[in-house]
Amino acid sequence: MPITEAEIQRLITCTQMFMNHVHWVQQSFNLVPDNRHFGTCINYIDRQEYRDEFCRELVNTIPEWVYSQSKAAAVLNSLIAEGRSQQNAQTALTTMTFEKFRNSSTEKLLIQGQFGELLLFNFLQSFFKCIPLLRKMPITTSVEMERFGADAIHYKYENGKNLFYLGEAKTYSSKYQFNTAIGDAIESIIKTYKEHRKEIGRYVYDSFIDDTLIDIAKGYIHGTLKDVEVHLVSVITYCENKALDKNDEKQIKEDIIKIIEGRGKAVDKKLFDVIETGLHPRLNYIILPVWELDELLKHFQTLIGK
């Protein structure tokens, strides 16, 4: 029996506390395909950007990135059975999840990759209501590279279809202009779409998924599922440098959305030629401009203790 839509909803991670610190708008942003993409930014309250809160709540989703609800409960019960109190066991569980997250990639990978992994985890569930199913195992990458993709496949069962969301999160350093960033991201997500089946052995399911999803994960890996539809999501975080006149909250948020619109309008439209027409309804971008991105990443790195 296929998993039900109600079961999918039950398994979605609670991302609300993090999303409280994200402002987002859905529109085309002058991009191709002409879909309702997501323009996002760190939230403002009055004239204050909630950067610290954004980072802290992003990091607070690490335990759920590491363990599904059922797996976390099993580990917690095991820790209590050792003779720990509830509070002590909860602290131990948190410590274990942070250690596992820090060790999820090689030391040669820069922090952008882990920042992107958490963004992808939160955005796919918040915007598309799909749950983590498979993740691509990390490989050693040159420390000289300043951009990294975080590959994951999320899943949703809806209207009799098995919907798979192939996601990438790319985080670009200050030297990359938006035109370069989106061109690289498009090329990467299309290449991943075309070639990810060849590398399916590098996609794994682990303690982050509920046992009810294991057969679905195996079915996708082995190509035995029916009524399958694959969607593409590219999360693009880039360093913005246009000055903001911070007069009031409404104006700040409107200006940030206008900046994303302007960036989209200025993109060389030839960059979109690699996208097959048949993929147009299935491709979405999530754009996140960040001012002083390097400083935000340093703060994130401090919070995860790496």
PDB file of C-alpha atoms in Angstrom:
ATOM      1  CA  MET A   1       0.000   0.000   0.000  1.00  0.00           C
ATOM      2  CA  PRO A   2       1.349   3.489  -0.852  1.00  0.00           C
ATOM      3  CA  ILE A   3       1.879   5.950   1.944  1.00  0.00           C
ATOM      4  CA  THR A   4      -1.060   8.319   2.430  1.00  0.00           C
ATOM      5  CA  GLU A   5      -1.052  12.108   2.136  1.00  0.00           C
ATOM      6  CA  ALA A   6      -2.015  12.292   5.823  1.00  0.00           C
ATOM      7  CA  GLU A   7       1.062  10.248   6.769  1.00  0.00           C
ATOM      8  CA  ILE A   8       3.277  12.584   4.742  1.00  0.00           C
ATOM      9  CA  GLN A   9       1.866  15.564   6.642  1.00  0.00           C
ATOM     10  CA  ARG A  10       2.559  13.794   9.936  1.00  0.00           C
ATOM     11  CA  LEU A  11       6.197  13.261   9.018  1.00  0.00           C
ATOM     12  CA  ILE A  12       6.940  16.837   7.956  1.00  0.00           C
ATOM     13  CA  THR A  13       9.418  18.514  10.293  1.00  0.00           C
ATOM     14  CA  CYS A  14       8.212  21.518  12.265  1.00  0.00           C
ATOM     15  CA  THR A  15      10.097  24.338  10.532  1.00  0.00           C
ATOM     16  CA  GLN A  16       7.939  27.177  11.843  1.00  0.00           C
ATOM     17  CA  MET A  17      10.450  28.659  14.299  1.00  0.00           C
ATOM     18  CA  PHE A  18      13.061  28.977  11.547  1.00  0.00           C
ATOM     19  CA  MET A  19      10.562  30.230   8.961  1.00  0.00           C
ATOM     20  CA  ASN A  20       9.484  32.965  11.403  1.00  0.00           C
ATOM     21  CA  HIS A  21      12.793  34.596  10.483  1.00  0.00           C
ATOM     22  CA  VAL A  22      12.349  34.264   6.711  1.00  0.00           C
ATOM     23  CA  HIS A  23      10.399  36.761   4.623  1.00  0.00           C
ATOM     24  CA  TRP A  24       9.295  35.319   1.285  1.00  0.00           C
ATOM     25  CA  VAL A  25       7.289  36.215  -1.790  1.00  0.00           C
ATOM     26  CA  GLN A  26       6.222  33.981  -4.656  1.00  0.00           C
ATOM     27  CA  GLN A  27       6.390  35.296  -8.236  1.00  0.00           C
ATOM     28  CA  SER A  28       8.292  34.794 -11.510  1.00  0.00           C
ATOM     29  CA  PHE A  29      11.162  37.236 -10.776  1.00  0.00           C
ATOM     30  CA  ASN A  30      11.732  37.571 -14.557  1.00  0.00           C
ATOM     31  CA  LEU A  31      13.258  34.097 -14.621  1.00  0.00           C
ATOM     32  CA  VAL A  32      12.779  31.125 -16.922  1.00  0.00           C
ATOM     33  CA  PRO A  33      10.681  29.061 -16.552  1.00  0.00           C
ATOM     34  CA  ASP A  34       7.885  31.543 -15.874  1.00  0.00           C
ATOM     35  CA  ASN A  35       6.808  29.839 -12.640  1.00  0.00           C
ATOM     36  CA  ARG A  36       5.972  31.088  -9.180  1.00  0.00           C
ATOM     37  CA  HIS A  37       9.478  31.006  -7.726  1.00  0.00           C
ATOM     38  CA  PHE A  38      10.364  31.983  -4.172  1.00  0.00           C
ATOM     39  CA  GLY A  39      12.196  35.195  -3.358  1.00  0.00           C
ATOM     40  CA  THR A  40      13.366  35.107   0.250  1.00  0.00           C
ATOM     41  CA  CYS A  41      15.391  37.143   2.712  1.00  0.00           C
ATOM     42  CA  ILE A  42      16.245  37.181   6.384  1.00  0.00           C
ATOM     43  CA  ASN A  43      13.232  38.691   8.089  1.00  0.00           C
ATOM     44  CA  TYR A  44      13.062  42.265   9.328  1.00  0.00           C
ATOM     45  CA  ILE A  45      11.070  43.508  12.296  1.00  0.00           C
ATOM     46  CA  ASP A  46      10.835  47.275  11.989  1.00  0.00           C
ATOM     47  CA  ARG A  47      14.345  48.275  10.780  1.00  0.00           C
ATOM     48  CA  GLN A  48      16.134  45.324  12.407  1.00  0.00           C
ATOM     49  CA  GLU A  49      17.359  42.337  10.428  1.00  0.00           C
ATOM     50  CA  TYR A  50      16.972  39.174  12.514  1.00  0.00           C
ATOM     51  CA  ARG A  51      20.288  37.622  11.429  1.00  0.00           C
ATOM     52  CA  ASP A  52      21.215  36.036  14.750  1.00  0.00           C
ATOM     53  CA  GLU A  53      17.745  34.547  15.153  1.00  0.00           C
ATOM     54  CA  PHE A  54      17.801  33.257  11.556  1.00  0.00           C
ATOM     55  CA  CYS A  55      21.107  31.466  12.178  1.00  0.00           C
ATOM     56  CA  ARG A  56      20.154  30.164  15.608  1.00  0.00           C
ATOM     57  CA  GLU A  57      16.845  28.679  14.493  1.00  0.00           C
ATOM     58  CA  LEU A  58      18.467  27.202  11.378  1.00  0.00           C
ATOM     59  CA  VAL A  59      20.986  25.442  13.615  1.00  0.00           C
ATOM     60  CA  ASN A  60      18.154  24.342  15.920  1.00  0.00           C
ATOM     61  CA  THR A  61      16.790  22.185  13.081  1.00  0.00           C
ATOM     62  CA  ILE A  62      19.944  20.028  13.078  1.00  0.00           C
ATOM     63  CA  PRO A  63      18.505  17.315  15.381  1.00  0.00           C
ATOM     64  CA  GLU A  64      15.566  16.803  13.014  1.00  0.00           C
ATOM     65  CA  TRP A  65      17.923  16.841  10.025  1.00  0.00           C
ATOM     66  CA  VAL A  66      19.808  13.961  11.689  1.00  0.00           C
ATOM     67  CA  TYR A  67      16.955  11.884  13.148  1.00  0.00           C
ATOM     68  CA  SER A  68      13.348  11.289  12.167  1.00  0.00           C
ATOM     69  CA  GLN A  69      10.751  11.625  14.922  1.00  0.00           C
ATOM     70  CA  SER A  70      10.575   7.858  15.492  1.00  0.00           C
ATOM     71  CA  LYS A  71      14.351   7.364  15.430  1.00  0.00           C
ATOM     72  CA  ALA A  72      14.892  10.259  17.850  1.00  0.00           C
ATOM     73  CA  ALA A  73      12.327   8.749  20.248  1.00  0.00           C
ATOM     74  CA  ALA A  74      14.060   5.353  20.058  1.00  0.00           C
ATOM     75  CA  VAL A  75      17.492   6.861  20.763  1.00  0.00           C
ATOM     76  CA  LEU A  76      16.058   8.905  23.637  1.00  0.00           C
ATOM     77  CA  ASN A  77      14.461   5.817  25.185  1.00  0.00           C
ATOM     78  CA  SER A  78      17.746   3.945  24.852  1.00  0.00           C
ATOM     79  CA  LEU A  79      19.596   6.749  26.637  1.00  0.00           C
ATOM     80  CA  ILE A  80      17.036   6.769  29.456  1.00  0.00           C
ATOM     81  CA  ALA A  81      17.372   2.988  29.739  1.00  0.00           C
ATOM     82  CA  GLU A  82      21.075   3.521  30.451  1.00  0.00           C
ATOM     83  CA  GLY A  83      20.048   5.251  33.668  1.00  0.00           C
ATOM     84  CA  ARG A  84      19.876   8.860  32.504  1.00  0.00           C
ATOM     85  CA  SER A  85      17.187  11.313  33.526  1.00  0.00           C
ATOM     86  CA  GLN A  86      14.871  12.728  30.839  1.00  0.00           C
ATOM     87  CA  GLN A  87      16.776  16.027  30.796  1.00  0.00           C
ATOM     88  CA  ASN A  88      20.177  14.340  30.731  1.00  0.00           C
ATOM     89  CA  ALA A  89      19.087  12.041  27.907  1.00  0.00           C
ATOM     90  CA  GLN A  90      17.733  14.997  25.912  1.00  0.00           C
ATOM     91  CA  THR A  91      21.044  16.834  26.294  1.00  0.00           C
ATOM     92  CA  ALA A  92      22.958  13.718  25.226  1.00  0.00           C
ATOM     93  CA  LEU A  93      20.703  13.316  22.188  1.00  0.00           C
ATOM     94  CA  THR A  94      21.336  16.915  21.135  1.00  0.00           C
ATOM     95  CA  THR A  95      25.089  16.444  21.524  1.00  0.00           C
ATOM     96  CA  MET A  96      24.958  13.291  19.394  1.00  0.00           C
ATOM     97  CA  THR A  97      23.024  15.001  16.599  1.00  0.00           C
ATOM     98  CA  PHE A  98      25.463  17.915  16.438  1.00  0.00           C
ATOM     99  CA  GLU A  99      28.406  15.550  16.293  1.00  0.00           C
ATOM    100  CA  LYS A 100      26.790  13.588  13.484  1.00  0.00           C
ATOM    101  CA  PHE A 101      25.996  16.761  11.547  1.00  0.00           C
ATOM    102  CA  ARG A 102      29.517  18.122  11.948  1.00  0.00           C
ATOM    103  CA  ASN A 103      30.901  14.808  10.716  1.00  0.00           C
ATOM    104  CA  SER A 104      28.485  14.578   7.783  1.00  0.00           C
ATOM    105  CA  SER A 105      31.064  15.981   5.367  1.00  0.00           C
ATOM    106  CA  THR A 106      34.812  15.855   5.056  1.00  0.00           C
ATOM    107  CA  GLU A 107      36.964  18.528   6.672  1.00  0.00           C
ATOM    108  CA  LYS A 108      37.851  19.788   3.203  1.00  0.00           C
ATOM    109  CA  LEU A 109      34.333  20.903   2.494  1.00  0.00           C
ATOM    110  CA  LEU A 110      33.703  24.513   3.332  1.00  0.00           C
ATOM    111  CA  ILE A 111      30.875  25.547   5.623  1.00  0.00           C
ATOM    112  CA  GLN A 112      28.696  26.624   2.671  1.00  0.00           C
ATOM    113  CA  GLY A 113      27.746  23.011   2.059  1.00  0.00           C
ATOM    114  CA  GLN A 114      26.306  22.411   5.520  1.00  0.00           C
ATOM    115  CA  PHE A 115      24.571  25.806   5.544  1.00  0.00           C
ATOM    116  CA  GLY A 116      22.972  24.862   2.221  1.00  0.00           C
ATOM    117  CA  GLU A 117      21.960  21.405   3.476  1.00  0.00           C
ATOM    118  CA  LEU A 118      19.907  22.916   6.280  1.00  0.00           C
ATOM    119  CA  LEU A 119      18.339  25.544   4.018  1.00  0.00           C
ATOM    120  CA  LEU A 120      17.314  22.837   1.569  1.00  0.00           C
ATOM    121  CA  PHE A 121      15.903  20.705   4.389  1.00  0.00           C
ATOM    122  CA  ASN A 122      13.768  23.567   5.717  1.00  0.00           C
ATOM    123  CA  PHE A 123      12.697  25.209   2.463  1.00  0.00           C
ATOM    124  CA  LEU A 124      11.617  22.021   0.681  1.00  0.00           C
ATOM    125  CA  GLN A 125       9.396  21.021   3.585  1.00  0.00           C
ATOM    126  CA  SER A 126       8.018  24.526   4.168  1.00  0.00           C
ATOM    127  CA  PHE A 127       7.311  25.476   0.555  1.00  0.00           C
ATOM    128  CA  PHE A 128       6.566  22.119  -1.098  1.00  0.00           C
ATOM    129  CA  LYS A 129       5.341  20.029   1.867  1.00  0.00           C
ATOM    130  CA  CYS A 130       7.672  17.168   0.920  1.00  0.00           C
ATOM    131  CA  ILE A 131       9.766  15.116   3.322  1.00  0.00           C
ATOM    132  CA  PRO A 132      13.431  14.002   3.216  1.00  0.00           C
ATOM    133  CA  LEU A 133      13.923  10.637   1.549  1.00  0.00           C
ATOM    134  CA  LEU A 134      17.448  10.317   0.146  1.00  0.00           C
ATOM    135  CA  ARG A 135      20.669  12.284   0.535  1.00  0.00           C
ATOM    136  CA  LYS A 136      23.786  12.212  -1.558  1.00  0.00           C
ATOM    137  CA  MET A 137      26.839  10.997   0.325  1.00  0.00           C
ATOM    138  CA  PRO A 138      29.560  13.689   0.520  1.00  0.00           C
ATOM    139  CA  ILE A 139      32.765  13.422  -1.466  1.00  0.00           C
ATOM    140  CA  THR A 140      36.084  15.142  -0.897  1.00  0.00           C
ATOM    141  CA  THR A 141      36.131  18.494  -2.663  1.00  0.00           C
ATOM    142  CA  SER A 142      38.945  20.989  -3.167  1.00  0.00           C
ATOM    143  CA  VAL A 143      39.135  23.634  -0.439  1.00  0.00           C
ATOM    144  CA  GLU A 144      39.844  26.169  -3.173  1.00  0.00           C
ATOM    145  CA  MET A 145      36.268  25.903  -4.438  1.00  0.00           C
ATOM    146  CA  GLU A 146      33.893  28.560  -3.113  1.00  0.00           C
ATOM    147  CA  ARG A 147      30.574  27.055  -4.129  1.00  0.00           C
ATOM    148  CA  PHE A 148      29.062  23.742  -3.072  1.00  0.00           C
ATOM    149  CA  GLY A 149      25.896  21.863  -3.843  1.00  0.00           C
ATOM    150  CA  ALA A 150      23.874  19.946  -1.305  1.00  0.00           C
ATOM    151  CA  ASP A 151      21.960  17.193  -3.034  1.00  0.00           C
ATOM    152  CA  ALA A 152      18.872  15.610  -1.546  1.00  0.00           C
ATOM    153  CA  ILE A 153      15.689  13.970  -2.753  1.00  0.00           C
ATOM    154  CA  HIS A 154      12.454  14.772  -0.924  1.00  0.00           C
ATOM    155  CA  TYR A 155       9.151  12.981  -1.404  1.00  0.00           C
ATOM    156  CA  LYS A 156       5.423  13.669  -1.430  1.00  0.00           C
ATOM    157  CA  TYR A 157       2.450  11.466  -2.298  1.00  0.00           C
ATOM    158  CA  GLU A 158      -0.317  13.567  -3.816  1.00  0.00           C
ATOM    159  CA  ASN A 159      -3.312  12.852  -6.050  1.00  0.00           C
ATOM    160  CA  GLY A 160      -2.178   9.282  -6.676  1.00  0.00           C
ATOM    161  CA  LYS A 161       1.343  10.286  -7.742  1.00  0.00           C
ATOM    162  CA  ASN A 162       4.746   9.642  -6.202  1.00  0.00           C
ATOM    163  CA  LEU A 163       6.355  13.088  -6.402  1.00  0.00           C
ATOM    164  CA  PHE A 164      10.115  13.308  -5.963  1.00  0.00           C
ATOM    165  CA  TYR A 165      11.811  16.678  -5.444  1.00  0.00           C
ATOM    166  CA  LEU A 166      15.422  16.670  -6.536  1.00  0.00           C
ATOM    167  CA  GLY A 167      16.961  19.566  -4.652  1.00  0.00           C
ATOM    168  CA  GLU A 168      20.260  21.393  -4.720  1.00  0.00           C
ATOM    169  CA  ALA A 169      21.380  24.214  -2.454  1.00  0.00           C
ATOM    170  CA  LYS A 170      24.188  26.404  -3.723  1.00  0.00           C
ATOM    171  CA  THR A 171      25.856  29.079  -1.645  1.00  0.00           C
ATOM    172  CA  TYR A 172      28.034  31.578  -3.502  1.00  0.00           C
ATOM    173  CA  SER A 173      30.845  33.670  -2.110  1.00  0.00           C
ATOM    174  CA  SER A 174      31.125  37.412  -2.613  1.00  0.00           C
ATOM    175  CA  LYS A 175      33.103  37.183  -5.824  1.00  0.00           C
ATOM    176  CA  TYR A 176      30.217  35.561  -7.720  1.00  0.00           C
ATOM    177  CA  GLN A 177      27.756  37.923  -9.398  1.00  0.00           C
ATOM    178  CA  PHE A 178      24.093  36.911  -9.624  1.00  0.00           C
ATOM    179  CA  ASN A 179      24.273  36.241 -13.361  1.00  0.00           C
ATOM    180  CA  THR A 180      27.131  33.791 -12.812  1.00  0.00           C
ATOM    181  CA  ALA A 181      25.459  32.258  -9.779  1.00  0.00           C
ATOM    182  CA  ILE A 182      22.152  31.463 -11.457  1.00  0.00           C
ATOM    183  CA  GLY A 183      23.864  30.233 -14.618  1.00  0.00           C
ATOM    184  CA  ASP A 184      25.977  27.836 -12.595  1.00  0.00           C
ATOM    185  CA  ALA A 185      22.990  26.706 -10.503  1.00  0.00           C
ATOM    186  CA  ILE A 186      20.861  26.013 -13.603  1.00  0.00           C
ATOM    187  CA  GLU A 187      23.624  24.048 -15.289  1.00  0.00           C
ATOM    188  CA  SER A 188      24.171  22.049 -12.095  1.00  0.00           C
ATOM    189  CA  ILE A 189      20.532  21.144 -11.381  1.00  0.00           C
ATOM    190  CA  ILE A 190      19.916  20.117 -15.009  1.00  0.00           C
ATOM    191  CA  LYS A 191      23.069  17.998 -15.020  1.00  0.00           C
ATOM    192  CA  THR A 192      22.028  16.430 -11.708  1.00  0.00           C
ATOM    193  CA  TYR A 193      18.580  15.657 -13.114  1.00  0.00           C
ATOM    194  CA  LYS A 194      20.062  13.952 -16.165  1.00  0.00           C
ATOM    195  CA  GLU A 195      22.767  12.026 -14.339  1.00  0.00           C
ATOM    196  CA  HIS A 196      21.555  11.369 -10.795  1.00  0.00           C
ATOM    197  CA  ARG A 197      20.237   7.892 -11.728  1.00  0.00           C
ATOM    198  CA  LYS A 198      23.777   6.930 -12.748  1.00  0.00           C
ATOM    199  CA  GLU A 199      24.929   7.908  -9.252  1.00  0.00           C
ATOM    200  CA  ILE A 200      21.917   6.564  -7.389  1.00  0.00           C
ATOM    201  CA  GLY A 201      24.195   4.325  -5.349  1.00  0.00           C
ATOM    202  CA  ARG A 202      25.582   7.465  -3.707  1.00  0.00           C
ATOM    203  CA  TYR A 203      22.116   8.438  -2.482  1.00  0.00           C
ATOM    204  CA  VAL A 204      21.352   6.920   0.901  1.00  0.00           C
ATOM    205  CA  TYR A 205      18.512   6.712   3.372  1.00  0.00           C
ATOM    206  CA  ASP A 206      19.485   6.658   7.017  1.00  0.00           C
ATOM    207  CA  SER A 207      18.189   7.511  10.463  1.00  0.00           C
ATOM    208  CA  PHE A 208      16.655  10.737   9.144  1.00  0.00           C
ATOM    209  CA  ILE A 209      13.696   8.929   7.538  1.00  0.00           C
ATOM    210  CA  ASP A 210      10.799   7.074   9.106  1.00  0.00           C
ATOM    211  CA  ASP A 211      10.680   3.292   8.610  1.00  0.00           C
ATOM    212  CA  THR A 212       7.463   3.677   6.588  1.00  0.00           C
ATOM    213  CA  LEU A 213       9.479   5.402   3.852  1.00  0.00           C
ATOM    214  CA  ILE A 214      12.175   2.769   3.407  1.00  0.00           C
ATOM    215  CA  ASP A 215      10.250   0.801   0.763  1.00  0.00           C
ATOM    216  CA  ILE A 216       9.637   4.018  -1.180  1.00  0.00           C
ATOM    217  CA  ALA A 217      13.332   4.910  -1.026  1.00  0.00           C
ATOM    218  CA  LYS A 218      14.255   1.417  -2.240  1.00  0.00           C
ATOM    219  CA  GLY A 219      11.589   1.616  -4.949  1.00  0.00           C
ATOM    220  CA  TYR A 220      13.057   4.853  -6.296  1.00  0.00           C
ATOM    221  CA  ILE A 221      16.614   3.526  -6.159  1.00  0.00           C
ATOM    222  CA  HIS A 222      15.656   0.291  -7.958  1.00  0.00           C
ATOM    223  CA  GLY A 223      13.190   1.885 -10.389  1.00  0.00           C
ATOM    224  CA  THR A 224      10.190  -0.219  -9.335  1.00  0.00           C
ATOM    225  CA  LEU A 225       7.767   2.566  -8.300  1.00  0.00           C
ATOM    226  CA  LYS A 226       4.844   3.515 -10.546  1.00  0.00           C
ATOM    227  CA  ASP A 227       3.268   6.926 -11.230  1.00  0.00           C
ATOM    228  CA  VAL A 228       6.521   8.781 -10.555  1.00  0.00           C
ATOM    229  CA  GLU A 229       7.085  12.464 -11.287  1.00  0.00           C
ATOM    230  CA  VAL A 230      10.392  14.259 -10.637  1.00  0.00           C
ATOM    231  CA  HIS A 231      10.533  17.972  -9.803  1.00  0.00           C
ATOM    232  CA  LEU A 232      13.624  20.186  -9.525  1.00  0.00           C
ATOM    233  CA  VAL A 233      14.331  22.804  -6.858  1.00  0.00           C
ATOM    234  CA  SER A 234      17.428  24.990  -6.792  1.00  0.00           C
ATOM    235  CA  VAL A 235      18.179  27.040  -3.672  1.00  0.00           C
ATOM    236  CA  ILE A 236      20.517  29.899  -4.595  1.00  0.00           C
ATOM    237  CA  THR A 237      22.082  31.892  -1.758  1.00  0.00           C
ATOM    238  CA  TYR A 238      24.292  34.738  -2.928  1.00  0.00           C
ATOM    239  CA  CYS A 239      26.041  37.783  -1.469  1.00  0.00           C
ATOM    240  CA  GLU A 240      24.087  40.939  -2.282  1.00  0.00           C
ATOM    241  CA  ASN A 241      25.836  44.315  -2.217  1.00  0.00           C
ATOM    242  CA  LYS A 242      23.205  46.845  -3.247  1.00  0.00           C
ATOM    243  CA  ALA A 243      22.671  49.441  -0.541  1.00  0.00           C
ATOM    244  CA  LEU A 244      19.355  49.442   1.318  1.00  0.00           C
ATOM    245  CA  ASP A 245      17.631  52.570   2.615  1.00  0.00           C
ATOM    246  CA  LYS A 246      16.303  51.254   5.878  1.00  0.00           C
ATOM    247  CA  ASN A 247      13.399  53.585   6.536  1.00  0.00           C
ATOM    248  CA  ASP A 248      10.771  51.092   7.687  1.00  0.00           C
ATOM    249  CA  GLU A 249      10.005  47.374   7.578  1.00  0.00           C
ATOM    250  CA  LYS A 250       7.562  47.469   4.641  1.00  0.00           C
ATOM    251  CA  GLN A 251       9.904  49.513   2.476  1.00  0.00           C
ATOM    252  CA  ILE A 252      12.931  47.338   3.295  1.00  0.00           C
ATOM    253  CA  LYS A 253      11.141  44.125   2.347  1.00  0.00           C
ATOM    254  CA  GLU A 254       9.719  45.633  -0.855  1.00  0.00           C
ATOM    255  CA  ASP A 255      13.167  46.909  -1.856  1.00  0.00           C
ATOM    256  CA  ILE A 256      14.745  43.479  -1.338  1.00  0.00           C
ATOM    257  CA  ILE A 257      12.113  41.862  -3.556  1.00  0.00           C
ATOM    258  CA  LYS A 258      12.723  44.576  -6.171  1.00  0.00           C
ATOM    259  CA  ILE A 259      16.449  43.793  -6.042  1.00  0.00           C
ATOM    260  CA  ILE A 260      15.725  40.108  -6.778  1.00  0.00           C
ATOM    261  CA  GLU A 261      13.394  41.156  -9.624  1.00  0.00           C
ATOM    262  CA  GLY A 262      16.107  43.398 -11.046  1.00  0.00           C
ATOM    263  CA  ARG A 263      18.729  40.679 -10.787  1.00  0.00           C
ATOM    264  CA  GLY A 264      16.392  38.295 -12.601  1.00  0.00           C
ATOM    265  CA  LYS A 265      15.635  40.799 -15.342  1.00  0.00           C
ATOM    266  CA  ALA A 266      19.345  41.366 -15.978  1.00  0.00           C
ATOM    267  CA  VAL A 267      20.166  37.665 -16.354  1.00  0.00           C
ATOM    268  CA  ASP A 268      21.395  36.640 -19.790  1.00  0.00           C
ATOM    269  CA  LYS A 269      18.381  34.720 -21.081  1.00  0.00           C
ATOM    270  CA  LYS A 270      20.654  32.374 -23.056  1.00  0.00           C
ATOM    271  CA  LEU A 271      21.532  30.752 -19.716  1.00  0.00           C
ATOM    272  CA  PHE A 272      18.043  29.230 -19.655  1.00  0.00           C
ATOM    273  CA  ASP A 273      18.404  27.486 -23.032  1.00  0.00           C
ATOM    274  CA  VAL A 274      19.652  24.286 -21.357  1.00  0.00           C
ATOM    275  CA  ILE A 275      16.254  23.774 -19.694  1.00  0.00           C
ATOM    276  CA  GLU A 276      14.051  21.470 -21.759  1.00  0.00           C
ATOM    277  CA  THR A 277      10.550  22.794 -22.338  1.00  0.00           C
ATOM    278  CA  GLY A 278       9.066  19.699 -20.708  1.00  0.00           C
ATOM    279  CA  LEU A 279      10.861  20.563 -17.469  1.00  0.00           C
ATOM    280  CA  HIS A 280       9.492  24.110 -17.263  1.00  0.00           C
ATOM    281  CA  PRO A 281       6.460  23.251 -15.083  1.00  0.00           C
ATOM    282  CA  ARG A 282       8.706  21.244 -12.734  1.00  0.00           C
ATOM    283  CA  LEU A 283      11.562  23.653 -12.011  1.00  0.00           C
ATOM    284  CA  ASN A 284      11.535  26.189  -9.195  1.00  0.00           C
ATOM    285  CA  TYR A 285      14.161  28.535  -7.806  1.00  0.00           C
ATOM    286  CA  ILE A 286      14.423  29.713  -4.216  1.00  0.00           C
ATOM    287  CA  ILE A 287      16.539  32.884  -4.179  1.00  0.00           C
ATOM    288  CA  LEU A 288      18.140  34.110  -0.945  1.00  0.00           C
ATOM    289  CA  PRO A 289      20.188  37.338  -1.107  1.00  0.00           C
ATOM    290  CA  VAL A 290      22.315  37.920   1.998  1.00  0.00           C
ATOM    291  CA  TRP A 291      24.267  41.036   2.830  1.00  0.00           C
ATOM    292  CA  GLU A 292      27.733  40.278   4.269  1.00  0.00           C
ATOM    293  CA  LEU A 293      27.248  36.587   3.608  1.00  0.00           C
ATOM    294  CA  ASP A 294      30.760  35.682   4.751  1.00  0.00           C
ATOM    295  CA  GLU A 295      30.029  37.074   8.215  1.00  0.00           C
ATOM    296  CA  LEU A 296      26.761  35.132   8.431  1.00  0.00           C
ATOM    297  CA  LEU A 297      28.574  31.919   7.519  1.00  0.00           C
ATOM    298  CA  LYS A 298      31.205  32.561  10.201  1.00  0.00           C
ATOM    299  CA  HIS A 299      28.425  32.942  12.771  1.00  0.00           C
ATOM    300  CA  PHE A 300      26.788  29.745  11.542  1.00  0.00           C
ATOM    301  CA  GLN A 301      30.109  27.936  11.814  1.00  0.00           C
ATOM    302  CA  THR A 302      30.542  29.130  15.401  1.00  0.00           C
ATOM    303  CA  LEU A 303      27.065  27.954  16.359  1.00  0.00           C
ATOM    304  CA  ILE A 304      27.600  24.418  15.079  1.00  0.00           C
ATOM    305  CA  GLY A 305      30.938  24.267  16.894  1.00  0.00           C
ATOM    306  CA  LYS A 306      33.091  23.485  13.878  1.00  0.00           C
TER     307      LYS A 306
END
